[in-house]
PDB file of C-alpha atoms (C1' of nucleotides) in Angstrom:
ATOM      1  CA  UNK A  29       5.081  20.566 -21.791  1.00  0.00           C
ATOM      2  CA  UNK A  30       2.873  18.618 -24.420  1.00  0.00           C
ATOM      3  CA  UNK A  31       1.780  15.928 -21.834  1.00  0.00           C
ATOM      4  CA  UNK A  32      -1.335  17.992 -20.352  1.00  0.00           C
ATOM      5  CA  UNK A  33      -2.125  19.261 -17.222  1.00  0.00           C
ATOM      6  CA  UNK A  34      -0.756  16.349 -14.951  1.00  0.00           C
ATOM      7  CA  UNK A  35       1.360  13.197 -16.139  1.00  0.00           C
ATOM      8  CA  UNK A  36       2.690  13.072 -13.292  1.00  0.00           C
ATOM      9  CA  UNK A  37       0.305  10.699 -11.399  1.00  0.00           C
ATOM     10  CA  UNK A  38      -1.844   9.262 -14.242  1.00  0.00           C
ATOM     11  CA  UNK A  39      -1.442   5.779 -14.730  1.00  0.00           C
ATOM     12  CA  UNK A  40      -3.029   5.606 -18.154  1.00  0.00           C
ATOM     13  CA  UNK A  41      -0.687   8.007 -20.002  1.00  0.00           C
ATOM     14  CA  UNK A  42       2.047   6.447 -20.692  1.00  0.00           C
ATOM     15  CA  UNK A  43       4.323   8.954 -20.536  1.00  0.00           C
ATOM     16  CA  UNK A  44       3.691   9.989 -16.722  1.00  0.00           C
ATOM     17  CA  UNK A  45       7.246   9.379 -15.173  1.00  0.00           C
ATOM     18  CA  UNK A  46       6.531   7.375 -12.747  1.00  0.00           C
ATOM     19  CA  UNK A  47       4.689   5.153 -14.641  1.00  0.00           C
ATOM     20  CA  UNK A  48       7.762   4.619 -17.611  1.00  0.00           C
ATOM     21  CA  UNK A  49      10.017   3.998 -14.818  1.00  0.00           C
ATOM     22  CA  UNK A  50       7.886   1.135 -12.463  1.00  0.00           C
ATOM     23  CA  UNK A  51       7.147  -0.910 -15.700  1.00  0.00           C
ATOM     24  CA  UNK A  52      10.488  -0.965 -16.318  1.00  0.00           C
ATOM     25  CA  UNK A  53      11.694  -1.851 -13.007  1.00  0.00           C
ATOM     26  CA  UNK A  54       9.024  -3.706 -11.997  1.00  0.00           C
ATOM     27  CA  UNK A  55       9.338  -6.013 -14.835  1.00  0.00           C
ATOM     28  CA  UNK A  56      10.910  -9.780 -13.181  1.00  0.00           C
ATOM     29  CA  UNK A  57      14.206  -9.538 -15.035  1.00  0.00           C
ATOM     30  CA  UNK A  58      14.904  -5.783 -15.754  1.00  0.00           C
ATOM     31  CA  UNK A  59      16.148  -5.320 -11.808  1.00  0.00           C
ATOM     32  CA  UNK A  60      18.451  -8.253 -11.722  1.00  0.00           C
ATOM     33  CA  UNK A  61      20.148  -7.132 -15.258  1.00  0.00           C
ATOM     34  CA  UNK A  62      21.415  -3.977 -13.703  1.00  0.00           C
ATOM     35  CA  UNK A  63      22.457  -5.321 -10.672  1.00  0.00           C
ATOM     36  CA  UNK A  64      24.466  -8.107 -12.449  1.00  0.00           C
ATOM     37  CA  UNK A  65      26.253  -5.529 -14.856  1.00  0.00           C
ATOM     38  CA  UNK A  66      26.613  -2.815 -12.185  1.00  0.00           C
ATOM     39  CA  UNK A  67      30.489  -4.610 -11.839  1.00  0.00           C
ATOM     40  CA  UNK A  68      30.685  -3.812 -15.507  1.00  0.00           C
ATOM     41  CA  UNK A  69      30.132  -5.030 -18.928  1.00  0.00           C
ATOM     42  CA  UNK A  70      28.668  -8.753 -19.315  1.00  0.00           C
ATOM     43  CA  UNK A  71      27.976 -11.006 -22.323  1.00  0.00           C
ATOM     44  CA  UNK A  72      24.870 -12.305 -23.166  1.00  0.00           C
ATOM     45  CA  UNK A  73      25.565 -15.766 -21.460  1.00  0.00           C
ATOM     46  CA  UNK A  74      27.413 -14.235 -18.899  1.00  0.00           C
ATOM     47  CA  UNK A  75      24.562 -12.052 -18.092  1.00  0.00           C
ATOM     48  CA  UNK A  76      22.604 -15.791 -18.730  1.00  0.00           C
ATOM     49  CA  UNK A  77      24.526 -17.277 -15.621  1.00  0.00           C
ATOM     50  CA  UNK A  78      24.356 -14.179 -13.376  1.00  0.00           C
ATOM     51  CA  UNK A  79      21.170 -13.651 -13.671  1.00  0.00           C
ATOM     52  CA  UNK A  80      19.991 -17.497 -13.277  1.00  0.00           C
ATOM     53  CA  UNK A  81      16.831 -19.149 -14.658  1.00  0.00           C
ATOM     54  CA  UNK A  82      16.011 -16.620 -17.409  1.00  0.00           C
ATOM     55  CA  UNK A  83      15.144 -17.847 -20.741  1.00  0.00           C
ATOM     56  CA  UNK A  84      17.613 -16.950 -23.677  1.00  0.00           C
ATOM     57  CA  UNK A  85      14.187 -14.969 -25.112  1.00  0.00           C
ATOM     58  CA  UNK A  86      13.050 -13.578 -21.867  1.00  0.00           C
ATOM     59  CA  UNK A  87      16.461 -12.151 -21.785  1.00  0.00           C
ATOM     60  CA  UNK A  88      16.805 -10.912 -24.968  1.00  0.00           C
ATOM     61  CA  UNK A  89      13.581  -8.970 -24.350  1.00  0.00           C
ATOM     62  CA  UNK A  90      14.743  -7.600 -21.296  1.00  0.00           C
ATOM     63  CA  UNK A  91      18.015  -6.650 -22.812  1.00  0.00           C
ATOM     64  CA  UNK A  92      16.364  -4.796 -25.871  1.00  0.00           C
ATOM     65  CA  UNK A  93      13.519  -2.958 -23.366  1.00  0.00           C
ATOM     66  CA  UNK A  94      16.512  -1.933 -21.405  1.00  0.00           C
ATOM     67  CA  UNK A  95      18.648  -0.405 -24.511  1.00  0.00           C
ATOM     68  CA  UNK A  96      15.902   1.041 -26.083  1.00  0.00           C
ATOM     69  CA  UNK A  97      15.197   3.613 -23.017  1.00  0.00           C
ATOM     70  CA  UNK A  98      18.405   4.201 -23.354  1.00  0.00           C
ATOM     71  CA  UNK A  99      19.326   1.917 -19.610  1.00  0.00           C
ATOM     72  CA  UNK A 100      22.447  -0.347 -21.253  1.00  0.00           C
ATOM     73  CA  UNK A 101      24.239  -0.351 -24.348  1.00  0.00           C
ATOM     74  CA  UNK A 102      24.684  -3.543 -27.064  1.00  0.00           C
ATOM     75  CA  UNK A 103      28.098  -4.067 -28.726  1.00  0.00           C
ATOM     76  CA  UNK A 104      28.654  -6.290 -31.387  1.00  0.00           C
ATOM     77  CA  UNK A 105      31.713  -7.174 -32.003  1.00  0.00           C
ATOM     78  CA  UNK A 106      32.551  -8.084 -35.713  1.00  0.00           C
ATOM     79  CA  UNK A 107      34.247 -11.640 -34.810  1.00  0.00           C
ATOM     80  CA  UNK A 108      33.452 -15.828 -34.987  1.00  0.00           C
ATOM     81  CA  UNK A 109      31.945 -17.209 -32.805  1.00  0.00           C
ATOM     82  CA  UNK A 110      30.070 -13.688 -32.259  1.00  0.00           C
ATOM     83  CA  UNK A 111      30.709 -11.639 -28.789  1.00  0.00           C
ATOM     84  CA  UNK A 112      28.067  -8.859 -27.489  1.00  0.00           C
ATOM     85  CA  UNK A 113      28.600  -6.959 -24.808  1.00  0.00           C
ATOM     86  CA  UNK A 114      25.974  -5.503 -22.507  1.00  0.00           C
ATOM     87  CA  UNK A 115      26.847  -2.309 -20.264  1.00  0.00           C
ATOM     88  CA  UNK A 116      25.017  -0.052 -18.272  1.00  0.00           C
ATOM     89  CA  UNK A 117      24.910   3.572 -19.643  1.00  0.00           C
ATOM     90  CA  UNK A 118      25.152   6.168 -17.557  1.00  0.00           C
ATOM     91  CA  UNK A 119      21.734   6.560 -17.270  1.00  0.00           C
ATOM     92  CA  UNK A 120      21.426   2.852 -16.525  1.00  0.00           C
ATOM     93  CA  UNK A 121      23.986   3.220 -13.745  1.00  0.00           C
ATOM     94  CA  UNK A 122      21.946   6.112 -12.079  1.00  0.00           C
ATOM     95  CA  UNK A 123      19.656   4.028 -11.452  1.00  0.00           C
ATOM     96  CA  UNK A 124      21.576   1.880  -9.270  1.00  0.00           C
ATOM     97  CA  UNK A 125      20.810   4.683  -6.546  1.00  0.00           C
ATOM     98  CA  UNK A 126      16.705   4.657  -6.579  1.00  0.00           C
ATOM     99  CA  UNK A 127      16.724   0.999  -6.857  1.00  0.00           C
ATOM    100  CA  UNK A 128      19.360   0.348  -3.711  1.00  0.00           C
ATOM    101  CA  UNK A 129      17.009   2.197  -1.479  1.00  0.00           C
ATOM    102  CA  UNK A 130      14.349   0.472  -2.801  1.00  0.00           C
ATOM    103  CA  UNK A 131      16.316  -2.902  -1.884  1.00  0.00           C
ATOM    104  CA  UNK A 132      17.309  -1.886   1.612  1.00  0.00           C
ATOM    105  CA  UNK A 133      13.060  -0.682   2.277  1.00  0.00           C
ATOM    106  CA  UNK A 134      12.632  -4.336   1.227  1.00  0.00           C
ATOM    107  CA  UNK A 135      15.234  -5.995   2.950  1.00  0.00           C
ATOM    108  CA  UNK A 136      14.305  -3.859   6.256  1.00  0.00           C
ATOM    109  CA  UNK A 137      10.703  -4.692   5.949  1.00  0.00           C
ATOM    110  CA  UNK A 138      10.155  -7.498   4.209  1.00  0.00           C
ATOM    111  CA  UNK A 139       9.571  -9.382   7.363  1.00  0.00           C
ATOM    112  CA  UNK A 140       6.746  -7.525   8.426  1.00  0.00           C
ATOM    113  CA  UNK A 141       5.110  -7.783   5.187  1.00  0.00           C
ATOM    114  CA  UNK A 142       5.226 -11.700   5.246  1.00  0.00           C
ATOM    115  CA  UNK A 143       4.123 -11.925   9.027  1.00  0.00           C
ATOM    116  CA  UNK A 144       1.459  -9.426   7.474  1.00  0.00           C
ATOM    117  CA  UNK A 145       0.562 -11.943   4.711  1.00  0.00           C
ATOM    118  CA  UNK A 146       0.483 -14.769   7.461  1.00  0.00           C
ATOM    119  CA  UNK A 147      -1.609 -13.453   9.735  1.00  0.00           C
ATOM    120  CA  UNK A 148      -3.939 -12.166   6.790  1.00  0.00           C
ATOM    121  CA  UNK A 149      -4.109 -15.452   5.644  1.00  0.00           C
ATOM    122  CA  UNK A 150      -4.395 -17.485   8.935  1.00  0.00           C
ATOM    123  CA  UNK A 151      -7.665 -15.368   9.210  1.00  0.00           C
ATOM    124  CA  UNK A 152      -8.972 -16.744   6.102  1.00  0.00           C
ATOM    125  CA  UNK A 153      -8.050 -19.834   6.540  1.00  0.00           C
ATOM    126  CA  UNK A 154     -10.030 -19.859  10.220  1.00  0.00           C
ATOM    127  CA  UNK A 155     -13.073 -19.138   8.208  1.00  0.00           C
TER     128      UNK A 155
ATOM    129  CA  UNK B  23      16.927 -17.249   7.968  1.00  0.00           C
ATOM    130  CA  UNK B  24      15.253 -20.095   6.477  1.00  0.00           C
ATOM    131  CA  UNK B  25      15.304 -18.607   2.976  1.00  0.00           C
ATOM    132  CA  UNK B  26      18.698 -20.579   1.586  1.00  0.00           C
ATOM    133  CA  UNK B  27      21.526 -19.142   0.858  1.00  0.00           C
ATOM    134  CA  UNK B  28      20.798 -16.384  -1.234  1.00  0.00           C
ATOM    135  CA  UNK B  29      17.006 -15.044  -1.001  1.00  0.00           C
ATOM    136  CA  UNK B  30      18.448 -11.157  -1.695  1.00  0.00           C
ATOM    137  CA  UNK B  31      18.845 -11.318  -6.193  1.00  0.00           C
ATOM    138  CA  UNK B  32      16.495 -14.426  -6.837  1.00  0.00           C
ATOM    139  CA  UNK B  33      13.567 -13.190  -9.057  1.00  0.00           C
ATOM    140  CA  UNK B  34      12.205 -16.777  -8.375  1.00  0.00           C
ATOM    141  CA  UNK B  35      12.254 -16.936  -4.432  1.00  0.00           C
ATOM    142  CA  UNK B  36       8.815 -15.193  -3.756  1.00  0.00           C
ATOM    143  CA  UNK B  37      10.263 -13.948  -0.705  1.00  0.00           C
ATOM    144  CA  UNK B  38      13.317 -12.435  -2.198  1.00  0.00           C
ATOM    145  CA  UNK B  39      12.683  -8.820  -0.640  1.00  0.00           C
ATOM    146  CA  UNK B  40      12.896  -6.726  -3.340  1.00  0.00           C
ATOM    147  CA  UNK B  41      11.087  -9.225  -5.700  1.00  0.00           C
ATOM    148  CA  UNK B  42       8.253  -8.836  -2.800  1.00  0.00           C
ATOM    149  CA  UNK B  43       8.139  -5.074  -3.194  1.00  0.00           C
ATOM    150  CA  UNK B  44       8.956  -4.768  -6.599  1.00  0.00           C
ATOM    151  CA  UNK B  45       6.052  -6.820  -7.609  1.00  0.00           C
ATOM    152  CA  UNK B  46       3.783  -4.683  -5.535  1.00  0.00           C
ATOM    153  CA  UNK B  47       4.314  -1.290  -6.308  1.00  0.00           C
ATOM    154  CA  UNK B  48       5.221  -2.682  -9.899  1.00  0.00           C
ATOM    155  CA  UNK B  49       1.079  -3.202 -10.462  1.00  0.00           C
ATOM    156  CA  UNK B  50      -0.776  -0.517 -11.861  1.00  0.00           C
ATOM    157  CA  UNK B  51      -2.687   0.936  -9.204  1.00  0.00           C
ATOM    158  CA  UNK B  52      -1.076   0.505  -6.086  1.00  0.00           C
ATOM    159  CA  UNK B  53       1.502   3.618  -6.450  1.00  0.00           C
ATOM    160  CA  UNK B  54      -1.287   5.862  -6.701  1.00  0.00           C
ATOM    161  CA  UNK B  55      -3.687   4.406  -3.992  1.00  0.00           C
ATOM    162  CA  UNK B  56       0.013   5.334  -1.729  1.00  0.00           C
ATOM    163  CA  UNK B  57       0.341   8.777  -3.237  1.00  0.00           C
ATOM    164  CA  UNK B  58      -3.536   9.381  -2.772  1.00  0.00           C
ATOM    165  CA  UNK B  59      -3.492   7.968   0.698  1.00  0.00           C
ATOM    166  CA  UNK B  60      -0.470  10.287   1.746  1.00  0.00           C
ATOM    167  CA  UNK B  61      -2.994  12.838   2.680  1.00  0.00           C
ATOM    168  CA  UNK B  62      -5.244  10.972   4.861  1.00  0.00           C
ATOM    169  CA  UNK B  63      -7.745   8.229   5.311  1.00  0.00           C
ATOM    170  CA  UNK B  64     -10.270   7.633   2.245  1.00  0.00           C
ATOM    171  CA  UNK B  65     -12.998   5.988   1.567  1.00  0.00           C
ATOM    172  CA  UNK B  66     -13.446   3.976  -1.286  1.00  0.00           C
ATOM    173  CA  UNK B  67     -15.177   5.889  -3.915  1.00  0.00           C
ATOM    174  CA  UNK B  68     -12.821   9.013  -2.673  1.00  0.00           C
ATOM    175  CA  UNK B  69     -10.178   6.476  -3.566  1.00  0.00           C
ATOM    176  CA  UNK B  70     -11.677   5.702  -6.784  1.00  0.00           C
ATOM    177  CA  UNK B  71     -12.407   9.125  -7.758  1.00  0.00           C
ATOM    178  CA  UNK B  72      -9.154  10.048  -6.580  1.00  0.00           C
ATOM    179  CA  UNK B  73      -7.108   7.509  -8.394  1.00  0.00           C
ATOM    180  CA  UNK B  74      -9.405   7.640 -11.355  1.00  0.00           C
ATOM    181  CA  UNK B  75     -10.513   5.328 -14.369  1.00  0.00           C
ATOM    182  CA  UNK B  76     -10.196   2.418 -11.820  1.00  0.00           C
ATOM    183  CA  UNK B  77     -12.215  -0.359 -12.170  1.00  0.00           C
ATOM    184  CA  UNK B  78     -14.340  -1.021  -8.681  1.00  0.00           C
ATOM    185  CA  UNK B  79     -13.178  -4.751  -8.936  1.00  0.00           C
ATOM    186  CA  UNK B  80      -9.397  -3.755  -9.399  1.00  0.00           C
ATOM    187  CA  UNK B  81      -9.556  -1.390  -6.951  1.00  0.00           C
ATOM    188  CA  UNK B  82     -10.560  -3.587  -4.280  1.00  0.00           C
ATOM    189  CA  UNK B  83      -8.183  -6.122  -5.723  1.00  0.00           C
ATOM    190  CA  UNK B  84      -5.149  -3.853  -5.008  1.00  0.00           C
ATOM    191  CA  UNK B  85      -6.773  -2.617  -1.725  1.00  0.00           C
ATOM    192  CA  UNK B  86      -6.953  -5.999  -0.772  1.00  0.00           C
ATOM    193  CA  UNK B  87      -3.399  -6.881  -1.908  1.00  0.00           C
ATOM    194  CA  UNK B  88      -1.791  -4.143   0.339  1.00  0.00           C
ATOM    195  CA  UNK B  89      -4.055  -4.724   3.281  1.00  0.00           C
ATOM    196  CA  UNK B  90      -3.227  -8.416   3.044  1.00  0.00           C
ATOM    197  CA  UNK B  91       0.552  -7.152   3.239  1.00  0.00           C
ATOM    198  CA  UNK B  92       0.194  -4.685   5.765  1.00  0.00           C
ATOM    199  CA  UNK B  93       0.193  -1.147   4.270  1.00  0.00           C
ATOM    200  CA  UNK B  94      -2.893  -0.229   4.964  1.00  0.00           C
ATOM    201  CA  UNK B  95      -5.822  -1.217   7.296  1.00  0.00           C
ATOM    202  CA  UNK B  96      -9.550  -1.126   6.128  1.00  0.00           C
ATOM    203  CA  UNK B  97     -12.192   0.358   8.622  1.00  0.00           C
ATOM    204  CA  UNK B  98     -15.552  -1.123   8.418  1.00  0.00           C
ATOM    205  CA  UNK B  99     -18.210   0.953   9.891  1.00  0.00           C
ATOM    206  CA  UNK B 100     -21.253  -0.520  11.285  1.00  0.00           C
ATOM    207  CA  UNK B 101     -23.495   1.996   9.697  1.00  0.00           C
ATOM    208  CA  UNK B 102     -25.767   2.148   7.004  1.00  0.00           C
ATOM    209  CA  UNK B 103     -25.196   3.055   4.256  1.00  0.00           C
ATOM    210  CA  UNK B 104     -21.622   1.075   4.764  1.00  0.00           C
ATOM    211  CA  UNK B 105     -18.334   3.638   4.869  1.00  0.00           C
ATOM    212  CA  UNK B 106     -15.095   1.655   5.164  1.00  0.00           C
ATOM    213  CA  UNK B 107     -12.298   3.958   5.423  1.00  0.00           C
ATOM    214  CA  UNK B 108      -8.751   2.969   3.916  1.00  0.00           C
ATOM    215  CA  UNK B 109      -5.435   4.406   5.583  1.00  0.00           C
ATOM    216  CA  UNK B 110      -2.175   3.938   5.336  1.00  0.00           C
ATOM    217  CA  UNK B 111      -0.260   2.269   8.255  1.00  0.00           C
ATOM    218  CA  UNK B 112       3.061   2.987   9.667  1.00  0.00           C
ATOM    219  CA  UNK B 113       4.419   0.470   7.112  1.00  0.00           C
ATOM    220  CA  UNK B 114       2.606   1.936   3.968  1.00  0.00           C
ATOM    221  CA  UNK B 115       3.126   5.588   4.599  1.00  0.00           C
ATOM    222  CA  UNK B 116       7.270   4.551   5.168  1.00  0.00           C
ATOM    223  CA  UNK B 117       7.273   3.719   1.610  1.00  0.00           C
ATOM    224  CA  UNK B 118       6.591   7.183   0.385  1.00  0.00           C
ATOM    225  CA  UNK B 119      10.122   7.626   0.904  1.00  0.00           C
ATOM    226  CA  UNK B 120      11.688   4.983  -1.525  1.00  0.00           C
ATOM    227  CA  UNK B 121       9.122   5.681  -4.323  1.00  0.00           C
ATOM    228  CA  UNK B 122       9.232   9.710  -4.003  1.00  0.00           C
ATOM    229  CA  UNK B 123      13.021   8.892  -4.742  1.00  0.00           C
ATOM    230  CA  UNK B 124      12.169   7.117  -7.299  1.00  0.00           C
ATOM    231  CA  UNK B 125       9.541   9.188  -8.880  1.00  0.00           C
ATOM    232  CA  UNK B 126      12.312  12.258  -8.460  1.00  0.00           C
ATOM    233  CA  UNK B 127      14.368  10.417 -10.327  1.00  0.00           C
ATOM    234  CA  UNK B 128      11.739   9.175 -13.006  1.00  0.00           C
ATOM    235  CA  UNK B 129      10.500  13.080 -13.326  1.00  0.00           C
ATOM    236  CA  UNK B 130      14.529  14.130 -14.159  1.00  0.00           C
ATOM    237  CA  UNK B 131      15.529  11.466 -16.217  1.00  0.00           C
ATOM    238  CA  UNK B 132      12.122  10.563 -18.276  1.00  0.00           C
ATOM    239  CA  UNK B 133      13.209  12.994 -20.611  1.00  0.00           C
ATOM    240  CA  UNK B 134      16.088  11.175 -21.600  1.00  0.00           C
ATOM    241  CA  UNK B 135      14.235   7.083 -21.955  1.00  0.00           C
ATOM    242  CA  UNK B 136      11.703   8.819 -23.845  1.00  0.00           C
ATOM    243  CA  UNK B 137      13.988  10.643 -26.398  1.00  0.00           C
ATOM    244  CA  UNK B 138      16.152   7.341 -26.348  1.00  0.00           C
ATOM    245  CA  UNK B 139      13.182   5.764 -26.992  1.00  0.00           C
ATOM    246  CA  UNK B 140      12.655   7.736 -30.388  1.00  0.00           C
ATOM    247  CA  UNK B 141      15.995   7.401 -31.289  1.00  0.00           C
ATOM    248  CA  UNK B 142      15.553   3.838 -31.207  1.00  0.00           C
ATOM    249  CA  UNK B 143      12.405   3.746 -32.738  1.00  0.00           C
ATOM    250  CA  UNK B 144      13.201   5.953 -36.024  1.00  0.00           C
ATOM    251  CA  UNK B 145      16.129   3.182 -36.649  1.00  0.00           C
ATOM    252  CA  UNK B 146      13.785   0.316 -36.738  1.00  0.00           C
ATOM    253  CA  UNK B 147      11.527   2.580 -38.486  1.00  0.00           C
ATOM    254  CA  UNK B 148      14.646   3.152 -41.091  1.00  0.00           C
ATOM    255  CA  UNK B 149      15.060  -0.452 -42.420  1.00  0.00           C
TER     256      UNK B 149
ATOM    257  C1'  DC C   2      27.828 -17.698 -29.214  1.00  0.00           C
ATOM    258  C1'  DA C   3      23.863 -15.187 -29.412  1.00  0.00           C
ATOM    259  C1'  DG C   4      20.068 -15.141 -30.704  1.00  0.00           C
ATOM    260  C1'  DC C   5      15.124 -15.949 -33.361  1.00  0.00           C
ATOM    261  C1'  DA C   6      10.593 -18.583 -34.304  1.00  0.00           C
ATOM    262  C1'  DT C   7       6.792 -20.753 -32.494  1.00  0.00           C
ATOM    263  C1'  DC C   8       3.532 -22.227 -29.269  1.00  0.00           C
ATOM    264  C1'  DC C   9       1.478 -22.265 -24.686  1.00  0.00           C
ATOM    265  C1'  DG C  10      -0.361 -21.376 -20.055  1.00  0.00           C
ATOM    266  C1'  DA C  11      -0.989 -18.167 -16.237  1.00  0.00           C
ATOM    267  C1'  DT C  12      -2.220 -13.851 -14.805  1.00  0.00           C
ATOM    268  C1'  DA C  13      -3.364  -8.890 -14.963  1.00  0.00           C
ATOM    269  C1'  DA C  14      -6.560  -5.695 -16.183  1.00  0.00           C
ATOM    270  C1'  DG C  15     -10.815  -3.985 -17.794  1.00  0.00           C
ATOM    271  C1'  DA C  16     -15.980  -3.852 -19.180  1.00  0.00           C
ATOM    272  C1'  DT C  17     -20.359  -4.765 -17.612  1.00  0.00           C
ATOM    273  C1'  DA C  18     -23.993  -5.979 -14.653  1.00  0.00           C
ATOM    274  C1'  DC C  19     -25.797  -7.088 -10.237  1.00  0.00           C
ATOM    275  C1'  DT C  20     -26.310  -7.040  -4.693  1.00  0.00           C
ATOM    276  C1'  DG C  21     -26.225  -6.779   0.822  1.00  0.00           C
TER     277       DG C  21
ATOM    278  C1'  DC D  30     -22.037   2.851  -0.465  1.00  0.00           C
ATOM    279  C1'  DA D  31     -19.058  -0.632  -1.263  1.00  0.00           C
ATOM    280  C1'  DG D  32     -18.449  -3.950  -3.158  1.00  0.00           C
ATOM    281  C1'  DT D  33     -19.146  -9.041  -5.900  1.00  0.00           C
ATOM    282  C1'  DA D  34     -19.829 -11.983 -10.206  1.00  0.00           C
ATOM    283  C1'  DT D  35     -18.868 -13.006 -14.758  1.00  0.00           C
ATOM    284  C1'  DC D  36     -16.663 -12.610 -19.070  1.00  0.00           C
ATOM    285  C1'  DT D  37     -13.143 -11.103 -22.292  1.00  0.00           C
ATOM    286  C1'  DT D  38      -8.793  -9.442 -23.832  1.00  0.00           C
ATOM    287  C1'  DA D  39      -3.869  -8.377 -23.613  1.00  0.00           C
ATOM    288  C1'  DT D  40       0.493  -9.247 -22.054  1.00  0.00           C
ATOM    289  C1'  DC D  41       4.007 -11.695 -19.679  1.00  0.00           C
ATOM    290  C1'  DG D  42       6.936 -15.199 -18.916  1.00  0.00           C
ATOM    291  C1'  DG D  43       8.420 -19.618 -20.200  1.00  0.00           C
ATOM    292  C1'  DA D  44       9.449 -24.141 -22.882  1.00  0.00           C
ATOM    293  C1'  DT D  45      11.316 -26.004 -26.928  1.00  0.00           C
ATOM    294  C1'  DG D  46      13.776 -26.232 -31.072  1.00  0.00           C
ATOM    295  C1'  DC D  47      16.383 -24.087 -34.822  1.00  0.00           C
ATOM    296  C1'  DT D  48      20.095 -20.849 -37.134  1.00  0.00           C
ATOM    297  C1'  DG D  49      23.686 -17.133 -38.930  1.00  0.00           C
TER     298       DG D  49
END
DNA sequence: CAGCATCCGATAAGATACTG
DNA sequence: CAGTATCTTATCGGATGCTG
C-alpha cells in the first residue's frame, strides 16, 4: 500500500474507498444512470428520457464521471445523425448489488426518517 | 401514499427514499460520525477528535442533520462544564449494514476506478 | 443526435474568532 | 465544554443557446 496507515476512514484523502465510492453515488444523477441502463445499453437521449429532468450538460458530466472510473462504457458509432451508446461495465453492473440494499434501507425506513424530520421540526416551529 | 405515482427513481421528489438517504450519507462527514458512533456514545470533542480535521461548525451541522432525521439522539447534561453525549439510535446503528456493504465493496473494487481512472487520464493527457 | 460554451444562483464546506 | 457567528471559497446543478 502507498496510501498510509489508514485510507480507509479518512475523508480528506481522496483515495479512501469509501470516500471514491459515496461521491460517486451520492452525486443526484450518478444513481439514476445505473438504474436506467441496468436493462441494458441506452443512448444519450434515451438515457435523457429515463432519467427525467436532467440537463443535456448535467448528463454529460455524469456520463463522463461514470466512464472515467471505469462504471459504463461510451460507443460512438461512426454514422449521421451520430448514435452513442452508454452501457454499464461490469464493474458498473456490480454495483447494482450495494446500491439495491441501499434502496430497500431507504424504502423500509424512509418513513421514520420523515416522521423524524416532522416532529424535529414541529419542535422548532413551537418555539 | 401521497407521494404520486412514482416517488421510488425521482432525484427531484425530496422524499424519493433513496434520494433521502443518498443525500445524507452522500455529505462528507456523516459516514464517519456512523462508523465512529458504532462503538458507543460520544461526546462531541471525542467525536471531533475521532472523526478528525472537522470543523466544530460542520460538525454540529451534520450532528444536527442526523438528529433532525432520527439517527441519533443528543444528551444534554445539566452539568457544568456542559457534556452532551451523541449516540446512535436503533435507526442509525441499522444503517451500518447497507454502508459496511458498501464500503466492502468500495475496499474490493477501488482498485479498479482508480486504475480506470489513470487510464483515462493519460488519454486526455495524450492529445 | 449528441453534445459544448457560457453564465448564474444555491449550497456545502472550511477558516477564524468569539461565548454561555 | 460545546457550541455560535461571520466570512470566504469551491463546487454543483441548472438554464440557455449554439454546433459538428
Amino acid at each position: 500500500m502507498t496510501d498510509g496507515p489508514d485510507a480507509r476512514g479518512d475523508a480528506f484523502n481522496p483515495e479512501c474507498p469509501t470516500r471514491v465510492v459515496l461521491d460517486r453515488i451520492g452525486d443526484k444523477w450518478t444513481a439514476l444512470v445505473i438504474g436506467a441502463l441496468e436493462g441494458g445499453s441506452l443512448r444519450f437521449n434515451e438515457l435523457r428520457a429515463r432519467v427525467g429532468g436532467v440537463a443535456p450538460k448535467v448528463l454529460t458530466q455524469t456520463l463522463r464521471a461514470m466512464e472515467r472510473d471505469g462504471l459504463l462504457t461510451r460507443t460512438v458509432h461512426a454514422q449521421v445523425p451520430p448514435r452513442v451508446d452508454y452501457e454499464l461495465t461490469d464493474l458498473g453492473a456490480s454495483l447494482t448489488g450495494p446500491i439495491g440494499i441501499l434502496t430497500d434501507w431507504a424504502e423500509t425506513h424512509v418513513g421514520g426518517i420523515l416522521a423524524s424530520r416532522a416532529a424535529y421540526d414541529e419542535q422548532a416551529d413551537a418555539r
